[in-house]
Coordinates of C-alpha atoms and ligand atoms in Angstrom, one line a residue:
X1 CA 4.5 -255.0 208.2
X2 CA 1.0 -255.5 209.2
X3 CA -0.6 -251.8 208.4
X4 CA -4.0 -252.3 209.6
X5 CA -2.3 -250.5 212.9
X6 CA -1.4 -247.7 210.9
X7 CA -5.0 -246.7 209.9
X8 CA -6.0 -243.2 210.5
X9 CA -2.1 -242.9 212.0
X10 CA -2.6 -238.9 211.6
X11 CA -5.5 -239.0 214.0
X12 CA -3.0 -240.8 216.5
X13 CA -0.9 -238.9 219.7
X14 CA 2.7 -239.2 219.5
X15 CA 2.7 -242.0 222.0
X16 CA 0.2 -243.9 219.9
X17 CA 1.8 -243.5 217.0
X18 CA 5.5 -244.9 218.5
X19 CA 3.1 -247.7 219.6
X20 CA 1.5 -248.6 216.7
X21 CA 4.9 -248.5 214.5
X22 CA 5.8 -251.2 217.0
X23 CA 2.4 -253.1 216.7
X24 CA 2.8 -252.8 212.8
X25 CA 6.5 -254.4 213.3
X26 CA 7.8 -251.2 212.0
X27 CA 10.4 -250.3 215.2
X28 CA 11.6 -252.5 217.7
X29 CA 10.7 -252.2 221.3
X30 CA 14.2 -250.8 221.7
X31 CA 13.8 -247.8 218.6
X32 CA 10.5 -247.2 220.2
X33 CA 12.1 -246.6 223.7
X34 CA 14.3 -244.3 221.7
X35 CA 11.7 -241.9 219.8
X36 CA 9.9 -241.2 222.9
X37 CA 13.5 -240.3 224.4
X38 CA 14.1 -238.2 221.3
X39 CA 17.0 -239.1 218.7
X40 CA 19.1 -236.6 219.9
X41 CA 22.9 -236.1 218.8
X42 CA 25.3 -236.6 221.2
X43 CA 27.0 -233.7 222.5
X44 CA 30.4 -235.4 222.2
X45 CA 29.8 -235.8 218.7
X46 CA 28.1 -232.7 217.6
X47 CA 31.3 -231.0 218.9
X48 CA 33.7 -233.4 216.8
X49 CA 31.1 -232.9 213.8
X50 CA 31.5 -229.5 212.7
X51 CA 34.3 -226.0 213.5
X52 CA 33.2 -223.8 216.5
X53 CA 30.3 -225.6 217.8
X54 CA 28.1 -224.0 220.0
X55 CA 24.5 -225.8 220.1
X56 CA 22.4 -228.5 218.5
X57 CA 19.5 -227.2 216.0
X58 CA 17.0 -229.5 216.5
X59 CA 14.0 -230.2 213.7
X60 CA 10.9 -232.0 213.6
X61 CA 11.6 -236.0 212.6
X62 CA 8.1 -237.3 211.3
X63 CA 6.9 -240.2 209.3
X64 CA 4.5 -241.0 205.9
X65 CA 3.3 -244.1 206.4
X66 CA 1.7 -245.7 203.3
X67 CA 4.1 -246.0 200.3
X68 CA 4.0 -248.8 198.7
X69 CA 7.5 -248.7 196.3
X70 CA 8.4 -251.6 194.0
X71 CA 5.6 -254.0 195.7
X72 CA 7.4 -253.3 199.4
X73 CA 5.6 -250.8 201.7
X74 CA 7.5 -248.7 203.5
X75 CA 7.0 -245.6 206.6
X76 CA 9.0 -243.2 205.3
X77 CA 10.8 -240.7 207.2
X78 CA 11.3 -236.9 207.1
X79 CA 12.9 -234.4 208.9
X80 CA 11.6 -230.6 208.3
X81 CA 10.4 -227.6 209.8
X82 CA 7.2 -226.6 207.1
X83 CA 3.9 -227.9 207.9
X84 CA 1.9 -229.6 205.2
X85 CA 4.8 -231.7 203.6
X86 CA 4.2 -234.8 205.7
X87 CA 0.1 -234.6 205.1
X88 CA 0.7 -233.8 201.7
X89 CA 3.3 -237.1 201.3
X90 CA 1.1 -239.2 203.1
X91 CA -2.2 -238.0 200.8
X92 CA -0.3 -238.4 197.7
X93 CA 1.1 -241.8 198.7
X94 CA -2.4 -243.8 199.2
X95 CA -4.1 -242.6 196.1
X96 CA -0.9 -243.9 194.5
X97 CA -0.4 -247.0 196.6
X98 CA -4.4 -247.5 195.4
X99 CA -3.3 -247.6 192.4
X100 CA -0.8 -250.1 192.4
X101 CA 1.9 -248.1 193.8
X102 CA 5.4 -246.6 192.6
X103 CA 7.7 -248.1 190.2
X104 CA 11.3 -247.1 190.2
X105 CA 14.7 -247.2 187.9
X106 CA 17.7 -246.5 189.5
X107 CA 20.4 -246.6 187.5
X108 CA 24.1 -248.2 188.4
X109 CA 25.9 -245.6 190.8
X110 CA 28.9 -244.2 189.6
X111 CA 30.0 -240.7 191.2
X112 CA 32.1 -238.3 188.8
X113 CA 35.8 -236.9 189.5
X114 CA 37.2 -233.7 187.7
X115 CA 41.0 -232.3 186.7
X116 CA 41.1 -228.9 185.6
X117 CA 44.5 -228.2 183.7
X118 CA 44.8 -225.2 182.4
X119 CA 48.4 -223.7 180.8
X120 CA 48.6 -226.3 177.8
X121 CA 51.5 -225.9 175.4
X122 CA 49.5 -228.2 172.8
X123 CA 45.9 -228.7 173.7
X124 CA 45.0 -231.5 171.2
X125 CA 48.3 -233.1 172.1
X126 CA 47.6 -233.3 175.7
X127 CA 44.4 -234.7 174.9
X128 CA 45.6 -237.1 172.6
X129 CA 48.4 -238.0 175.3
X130 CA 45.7 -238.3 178.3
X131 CA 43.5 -240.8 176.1
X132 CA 46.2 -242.5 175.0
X133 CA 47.3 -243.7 179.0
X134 CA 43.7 -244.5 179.8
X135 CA 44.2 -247.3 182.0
X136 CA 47.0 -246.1 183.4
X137 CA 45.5 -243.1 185.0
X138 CA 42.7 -245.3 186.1
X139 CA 45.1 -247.3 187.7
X140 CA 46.5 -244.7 189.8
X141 CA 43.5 -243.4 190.9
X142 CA 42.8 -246.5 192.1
X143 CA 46.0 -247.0 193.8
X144 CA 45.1 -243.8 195.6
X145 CA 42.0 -245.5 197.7
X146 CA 42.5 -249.4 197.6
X147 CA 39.9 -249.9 200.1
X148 CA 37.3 -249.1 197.6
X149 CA 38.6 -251.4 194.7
X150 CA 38.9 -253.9 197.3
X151 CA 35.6 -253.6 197.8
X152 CA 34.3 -254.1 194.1
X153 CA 33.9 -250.4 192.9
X154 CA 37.0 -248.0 191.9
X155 CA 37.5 -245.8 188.9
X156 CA 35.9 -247.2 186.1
X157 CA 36.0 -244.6 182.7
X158 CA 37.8 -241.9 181.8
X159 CA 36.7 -239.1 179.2
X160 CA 38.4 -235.9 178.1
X161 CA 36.2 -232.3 178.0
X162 CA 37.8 -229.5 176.3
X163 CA 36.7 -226.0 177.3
X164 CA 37.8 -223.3 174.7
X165 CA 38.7 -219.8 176.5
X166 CA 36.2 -217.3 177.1
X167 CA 36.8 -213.9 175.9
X168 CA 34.0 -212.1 177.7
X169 CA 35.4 -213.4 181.1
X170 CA 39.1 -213.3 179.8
X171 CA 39.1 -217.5 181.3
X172 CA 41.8 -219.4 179.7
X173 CA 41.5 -223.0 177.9
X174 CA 40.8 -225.9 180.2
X175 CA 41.2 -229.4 179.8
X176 CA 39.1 -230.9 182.0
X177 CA 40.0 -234.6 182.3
X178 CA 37.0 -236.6 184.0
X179 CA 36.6 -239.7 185.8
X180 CA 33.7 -242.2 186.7
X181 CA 33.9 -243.5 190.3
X182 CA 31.9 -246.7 191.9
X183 CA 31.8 -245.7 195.2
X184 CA 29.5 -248.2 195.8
X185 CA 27.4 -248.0 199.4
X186 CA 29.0 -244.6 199.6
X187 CA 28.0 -241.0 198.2
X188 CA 31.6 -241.0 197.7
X189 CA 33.2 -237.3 198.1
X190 CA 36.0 -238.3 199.8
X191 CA 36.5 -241.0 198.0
X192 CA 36.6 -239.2 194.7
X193 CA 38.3 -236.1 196.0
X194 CA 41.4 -238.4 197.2
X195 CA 41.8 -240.4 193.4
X196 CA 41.7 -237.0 191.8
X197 CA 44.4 -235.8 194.2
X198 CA 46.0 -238.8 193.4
X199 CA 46.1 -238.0 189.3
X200 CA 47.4 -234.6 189.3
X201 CA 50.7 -235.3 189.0
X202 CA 50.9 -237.6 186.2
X203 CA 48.2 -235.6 184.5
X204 CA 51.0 -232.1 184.7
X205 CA 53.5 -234.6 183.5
X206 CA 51.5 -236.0 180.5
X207 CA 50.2 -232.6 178.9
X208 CA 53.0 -230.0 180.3
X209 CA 50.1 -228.2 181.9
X210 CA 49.1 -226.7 185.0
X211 CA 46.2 -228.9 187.5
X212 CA 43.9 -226.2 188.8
X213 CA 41.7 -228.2 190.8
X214 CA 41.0 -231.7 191.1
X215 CA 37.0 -232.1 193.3
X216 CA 34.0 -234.2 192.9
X217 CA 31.2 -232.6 190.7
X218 CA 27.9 -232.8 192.4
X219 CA 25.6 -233.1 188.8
X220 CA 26.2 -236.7 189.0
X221 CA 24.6 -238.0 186.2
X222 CA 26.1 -240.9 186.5
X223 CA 23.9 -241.6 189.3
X224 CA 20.5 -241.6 188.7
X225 CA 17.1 -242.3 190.1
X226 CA 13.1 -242.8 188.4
X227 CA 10.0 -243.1 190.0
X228 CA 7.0 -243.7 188.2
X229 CA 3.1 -244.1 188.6
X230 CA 0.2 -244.8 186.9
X231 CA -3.2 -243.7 187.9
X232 CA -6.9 -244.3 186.9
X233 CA -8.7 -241.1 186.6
X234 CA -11.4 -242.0 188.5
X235 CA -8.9 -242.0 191.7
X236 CA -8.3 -238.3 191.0
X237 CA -12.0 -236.8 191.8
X238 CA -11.7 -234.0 193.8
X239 CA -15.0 -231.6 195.3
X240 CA -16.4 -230.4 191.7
X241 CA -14.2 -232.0 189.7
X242 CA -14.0 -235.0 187.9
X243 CA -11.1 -237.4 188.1
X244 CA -11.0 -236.8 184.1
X245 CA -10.4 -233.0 185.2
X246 CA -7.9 -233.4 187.8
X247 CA -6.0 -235.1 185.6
X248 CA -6.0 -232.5 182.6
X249 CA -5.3 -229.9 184.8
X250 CA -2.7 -231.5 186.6
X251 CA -1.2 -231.9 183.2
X252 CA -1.5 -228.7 182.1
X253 CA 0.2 -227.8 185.5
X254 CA 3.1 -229.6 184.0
X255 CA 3.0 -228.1 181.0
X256 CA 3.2 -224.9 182.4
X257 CA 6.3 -225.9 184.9
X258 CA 8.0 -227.3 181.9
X259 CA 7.5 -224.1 179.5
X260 CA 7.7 -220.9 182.5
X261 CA 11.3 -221.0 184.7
X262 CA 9.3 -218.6 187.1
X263 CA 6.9 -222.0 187.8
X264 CA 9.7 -224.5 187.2
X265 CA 11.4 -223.1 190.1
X266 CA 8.2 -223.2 192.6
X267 CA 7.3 -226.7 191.0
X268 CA 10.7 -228.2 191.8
X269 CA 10.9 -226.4 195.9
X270 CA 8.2 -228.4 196.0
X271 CA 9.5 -231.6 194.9
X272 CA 12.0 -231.1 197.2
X273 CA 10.3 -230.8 200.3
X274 CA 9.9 -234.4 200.0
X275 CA 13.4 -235.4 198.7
X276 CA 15.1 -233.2 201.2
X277 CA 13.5 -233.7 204.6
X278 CA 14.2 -237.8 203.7
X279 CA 17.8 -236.9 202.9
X280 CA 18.0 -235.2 205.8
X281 CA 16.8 -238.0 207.5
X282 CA 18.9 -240.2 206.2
X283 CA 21.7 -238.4 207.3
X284 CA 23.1 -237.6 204.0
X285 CA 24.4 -233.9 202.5
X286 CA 21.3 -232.5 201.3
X287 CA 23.1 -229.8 199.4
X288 CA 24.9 -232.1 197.0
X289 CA 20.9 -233.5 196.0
X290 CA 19.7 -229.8 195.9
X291 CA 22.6 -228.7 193.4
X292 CA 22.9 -231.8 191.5
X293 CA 18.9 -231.6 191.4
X294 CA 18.7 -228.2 190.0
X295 CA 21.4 -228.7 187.1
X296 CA 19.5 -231.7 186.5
X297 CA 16.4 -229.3 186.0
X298 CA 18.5 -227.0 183.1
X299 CA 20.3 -230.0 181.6
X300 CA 18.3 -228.9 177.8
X301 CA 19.4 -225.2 178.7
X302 CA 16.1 -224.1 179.7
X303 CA 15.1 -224.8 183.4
X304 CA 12.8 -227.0 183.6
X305 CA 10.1 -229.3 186.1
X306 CA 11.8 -232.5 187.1
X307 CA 8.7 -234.4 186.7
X308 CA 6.8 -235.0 183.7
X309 CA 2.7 -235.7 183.8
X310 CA 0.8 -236.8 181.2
X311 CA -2.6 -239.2 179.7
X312 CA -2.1 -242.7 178.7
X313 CA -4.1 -244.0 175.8
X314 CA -6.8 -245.3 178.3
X315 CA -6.9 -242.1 180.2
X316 CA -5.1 -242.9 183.3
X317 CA -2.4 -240.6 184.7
X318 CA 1.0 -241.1 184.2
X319 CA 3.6 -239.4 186.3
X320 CA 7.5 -239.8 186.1
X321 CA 10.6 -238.2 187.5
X322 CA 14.7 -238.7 187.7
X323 CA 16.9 -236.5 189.3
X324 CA 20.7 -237.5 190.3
X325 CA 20.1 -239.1 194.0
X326 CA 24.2 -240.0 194.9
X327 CA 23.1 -240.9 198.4
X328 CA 24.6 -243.0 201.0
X329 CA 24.0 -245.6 203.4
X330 CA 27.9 -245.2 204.8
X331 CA 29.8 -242.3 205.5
X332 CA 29.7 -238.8 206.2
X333 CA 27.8 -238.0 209.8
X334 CA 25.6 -241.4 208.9
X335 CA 26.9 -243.5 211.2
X336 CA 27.7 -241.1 213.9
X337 CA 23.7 -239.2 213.9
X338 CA 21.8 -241.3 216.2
X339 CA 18.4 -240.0 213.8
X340 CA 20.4 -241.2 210.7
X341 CA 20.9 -244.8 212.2
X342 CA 16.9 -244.7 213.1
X343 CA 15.9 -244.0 209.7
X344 CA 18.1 -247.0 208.4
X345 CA 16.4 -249.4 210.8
X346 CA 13.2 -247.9 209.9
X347 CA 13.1 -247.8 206.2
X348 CA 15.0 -251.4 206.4
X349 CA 16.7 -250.7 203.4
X350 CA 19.4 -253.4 201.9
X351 CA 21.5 -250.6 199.6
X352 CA 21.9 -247.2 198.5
X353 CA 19.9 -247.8 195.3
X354 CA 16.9 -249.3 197.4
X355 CA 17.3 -245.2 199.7
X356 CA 17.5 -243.9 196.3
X357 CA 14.2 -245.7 195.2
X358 CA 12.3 -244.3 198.5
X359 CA 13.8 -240.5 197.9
X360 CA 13.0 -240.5 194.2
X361 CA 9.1 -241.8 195.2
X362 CA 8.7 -239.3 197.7
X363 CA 9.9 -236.6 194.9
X364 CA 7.0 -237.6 193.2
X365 CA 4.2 -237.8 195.4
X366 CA 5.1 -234.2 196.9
X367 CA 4.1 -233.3 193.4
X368 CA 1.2 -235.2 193.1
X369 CA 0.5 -233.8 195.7
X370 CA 1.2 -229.9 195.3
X371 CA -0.1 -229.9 191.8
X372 CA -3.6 -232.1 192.4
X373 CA -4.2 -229.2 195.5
X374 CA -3.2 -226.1 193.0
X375 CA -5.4 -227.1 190.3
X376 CA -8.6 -227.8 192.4
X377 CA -9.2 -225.9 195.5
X378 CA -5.8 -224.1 196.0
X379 CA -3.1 -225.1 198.7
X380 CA -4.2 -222.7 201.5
X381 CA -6.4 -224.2 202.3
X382 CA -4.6 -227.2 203.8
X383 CA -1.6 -225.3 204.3
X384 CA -3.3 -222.8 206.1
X385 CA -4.6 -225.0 208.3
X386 CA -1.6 -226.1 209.2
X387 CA 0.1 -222.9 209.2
X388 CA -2.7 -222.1 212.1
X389 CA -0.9 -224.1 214.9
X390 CA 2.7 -222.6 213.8
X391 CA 0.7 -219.1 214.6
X392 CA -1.1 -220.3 218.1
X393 CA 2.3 -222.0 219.4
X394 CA 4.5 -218.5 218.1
X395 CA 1.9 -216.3 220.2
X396 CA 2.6 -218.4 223.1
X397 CA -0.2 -220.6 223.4
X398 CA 0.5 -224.0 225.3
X399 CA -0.9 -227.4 226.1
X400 CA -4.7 -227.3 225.5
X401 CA -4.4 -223.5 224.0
X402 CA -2.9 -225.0 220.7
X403 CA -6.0 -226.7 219.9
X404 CA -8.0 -224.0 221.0
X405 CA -6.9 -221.0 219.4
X406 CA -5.7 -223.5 216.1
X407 CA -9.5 -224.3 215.7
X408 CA -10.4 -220.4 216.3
X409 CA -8.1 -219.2 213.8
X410 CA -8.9 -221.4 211.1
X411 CA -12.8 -220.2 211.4
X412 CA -11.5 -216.5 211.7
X413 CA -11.4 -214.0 208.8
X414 CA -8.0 -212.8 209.2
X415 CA -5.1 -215.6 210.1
X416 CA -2.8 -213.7 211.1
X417 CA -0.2 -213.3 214.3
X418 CA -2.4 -210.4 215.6
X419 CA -5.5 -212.8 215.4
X420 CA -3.9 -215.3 217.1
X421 CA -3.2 -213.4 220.0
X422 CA -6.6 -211.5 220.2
X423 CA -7.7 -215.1 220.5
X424 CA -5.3 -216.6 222.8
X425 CA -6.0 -213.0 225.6
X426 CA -10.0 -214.2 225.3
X427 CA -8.9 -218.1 225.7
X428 CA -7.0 -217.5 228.8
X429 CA -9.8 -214.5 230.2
X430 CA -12.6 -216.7 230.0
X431 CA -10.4 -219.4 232.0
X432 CA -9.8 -216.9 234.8
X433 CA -14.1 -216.8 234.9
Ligands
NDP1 P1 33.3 -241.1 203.9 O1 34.6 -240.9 203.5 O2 32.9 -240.6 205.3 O3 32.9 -242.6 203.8 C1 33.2 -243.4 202.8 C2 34.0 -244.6 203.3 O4 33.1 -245.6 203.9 C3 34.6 -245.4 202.2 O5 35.8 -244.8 201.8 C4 34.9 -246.7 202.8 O6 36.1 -246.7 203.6 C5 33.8 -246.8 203.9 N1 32.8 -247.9 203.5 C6 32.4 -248.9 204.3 N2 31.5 -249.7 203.7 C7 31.4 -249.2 202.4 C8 30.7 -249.7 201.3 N3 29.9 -250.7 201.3 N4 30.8 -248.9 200.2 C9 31.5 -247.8 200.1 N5 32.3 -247.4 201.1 C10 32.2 -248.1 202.3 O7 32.2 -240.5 202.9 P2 32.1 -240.2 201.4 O8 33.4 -240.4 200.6 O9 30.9 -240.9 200.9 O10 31.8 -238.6 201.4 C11 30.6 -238.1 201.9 C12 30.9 -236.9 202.7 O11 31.7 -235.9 202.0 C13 29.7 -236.2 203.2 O12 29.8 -235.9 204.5 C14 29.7 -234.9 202.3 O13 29.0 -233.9 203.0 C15 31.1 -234.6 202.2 N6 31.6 -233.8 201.1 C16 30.9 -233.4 200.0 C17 31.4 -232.7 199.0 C18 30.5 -232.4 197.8 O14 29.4 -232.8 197.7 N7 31.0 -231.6 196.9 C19 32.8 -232.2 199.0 C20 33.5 -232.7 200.2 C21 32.9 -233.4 201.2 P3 37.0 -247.9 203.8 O15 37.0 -248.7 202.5 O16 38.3 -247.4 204.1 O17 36.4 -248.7 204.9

């Protein structure tokens, strides 16, 4: 990737940005033939994809160029309607790339199953019993979807969770017998969902109890992903304060995600911004990473931020966060969404861990990001400035107008819709004179 064409890419029109993704040997000719024709979903297939189709609901698809992750730089894609994310990415990811970039763990991917039996004659028996055929169970969830172990991945372990009734709900005792599933390249629902279907009979035959439910459980954490950085403070100057400041303050915003729910819950929308418009992107079910993410968030009982900030013994800036990211790079609409096949030709990716190392990096610059702007001059500022030319296009302004009444309204007291079309009425006057 040569990036010198991606300098001042904000500045760029869409045209000049397709053609400096292909200058930079980003795109092919080809993929850059097909932004400029839009990544749409075929009808054909947005009719097989979901029940009762009607229409397509389209959303932005935009890029961050500049992260540098694990020594390879990457132009990272996200789909989204809010304005600011993308600036705020792309800000966050060359004071980080300055300093030397992200670093990332990703951990081996293994997806989780769950039986619920309920009903037991002999609750320690049955758990005793279920331990005891280990293997064999495995076996036969493996038998279930061959295609998989053929593959290299399967079920792997097996562990037994007992969950004493609960008088204040009247719930009985469950046994919840659970499995961990290499779905490899896959984020693996179907996958799992099939070898659990395929257990529940031996599992009512071993204990003498009644199977539930048998279903995936989205808090994989099994599966999970780090990013970290390292900054020097001197990077983190902002206006009036010093790096030295930013940094305690951006700390102490931490702190304060990590202590008040009420701020954890702000603190992590924002991290997700970034994770889920490069889900999205890449095609793969954003709610699983939203509710896996969340749990993650409570896993000490107290919800908490995902990402921890904090001083290293020479001052710089250390940032770091995990979240479960089961992602794919097969399966579910991934191969069928035109956008999803771009973003895998874009990012050049070589697995799911390598998506997972992107999403997790993108997690944390969005708070770099969010937290750097909070604890200096605010976020409306930039996120008003944005928010401008959502107002101008809502009150109808077109072509030139945009600019026009954007630029206006950021200068005028009040940004508001009623503003915006006070502004728009004198624009289009004073071009009748
Ligand atoms: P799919 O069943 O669509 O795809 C997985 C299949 O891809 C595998 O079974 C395998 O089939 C094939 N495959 C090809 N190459 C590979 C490879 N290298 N590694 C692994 N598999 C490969 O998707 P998933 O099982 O991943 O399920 C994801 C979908 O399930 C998403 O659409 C999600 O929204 C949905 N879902 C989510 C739930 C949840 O999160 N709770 C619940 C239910 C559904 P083969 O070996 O036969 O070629």
């Amino acid at each position: 990737m040569d990036t010198s064409y991606l300098k001042q890419f904000y500045k760029k029109t869409r045209n000049e940005k397709i053609q400096a993704l292909q200058q930079a040997g980003v795109i092919s000719a080809a993929d850059a033939q097909m932004l400029k024709e839009g990544l749409s979903l075929p009808d054909e297939a947005a009719e097989n994809m979901i029940e009762n189709q009607l229409a397509k609901y389209e959303l932005p698809y935009g890029v961050a160029p500049g992260f540098l992750i694990d020594g390879k730089e990457y132009v990272v894609p996200m789909a989204m309607e809010e304005p600011s994310v993308i600036a705020a990415a792309s800000a966050a990811a060359k004071v980080i790339g300055a300093a030397g970039g992200f670093h990332t763990t990703i951990s081996k991917r293994r997806m989780i199953g769950q039986i619920a039996l309920k009903d037991l004659p002999d609750l320690a028996a049955a758990e005793k019993m279920v331990l005891a055929n280990k293997a064999a169970i495995l076996q036969l969830a493996n038998r279930a979807h061959p295609s998989i172990v053929k593959r290299g991945g399967g079920a792997k372990a097996l562990e037994v969770r007992l969950l004493p009734a609960d008088a204040t709900i009247d719930s009985p005792d469950f046994l919840v017998v659970q499995l961990q599933i290499e779905t490899l390249e896959a984020m693996g629902a179907n996958i799992v969902n099939t070898m659990m279907e395929g257990i529940r009979d031996e599992l009512e035959e071993l204990t003498g109890g009644t199977v539930l439910m048998g279903i995936l459980s989205n808090y994989a954490i099994e599966c999970l992903a780090t990013a970290t950085c390292r900054i020097p403070a001197h990077l983190l100057k902002r206006g009036q304060f010093s790096g030295a400041d930013v940094r305690d303050r951006l700390i102490e915003a931490f702190q304060f995600a990590y202590v008040d729910p009420y701020r954890a819950v702000t603190h992590n929308k924002g991290i997700m911004n970034g994770i889920d418009a490069v889900v999205l992107a890449s095609g793969n079910d954003w709610r699983a990473i939203e509710a896996g993410a969340h749990a993650y968030a409570a896993k000490d009982g107290q919800y908490r931020s995902l990402a921890t900030w904090s001083k290293a013994d020479n001052g710089d800036l250390l940032g770091e966060l995990t979240l479960p990211l089961p992602v794919g790079t097969v399966g579910g609409s991934i191969g069928i969404h035109p956008a999803a096949q771009f973003t895998k030709r874009l990012l050049n990716y070589v697995s799911a861990q390598e998506l997972e190392a992107v999403i997790v990096s993108v997690g944390l610059a969005q708070n770099f990001s969010a937290l750097k702007a909070l604890v200096t001059e605010g976020i409306q500022k930039g996120h008003m400035g944005l928010h401008a030319r959502s107002l101008a296009i809502n009150v109808g302004a077109q072509g030139k107008e945009i600019d026009q009444v954007t630029q206006q309204l950021k200068k005028a007291k009040n940004m508001n819709t009623a503003t915006a079309e006070q502004l728009l009425a004198a624009i289009r006057q004073s071009a009748q004179h």
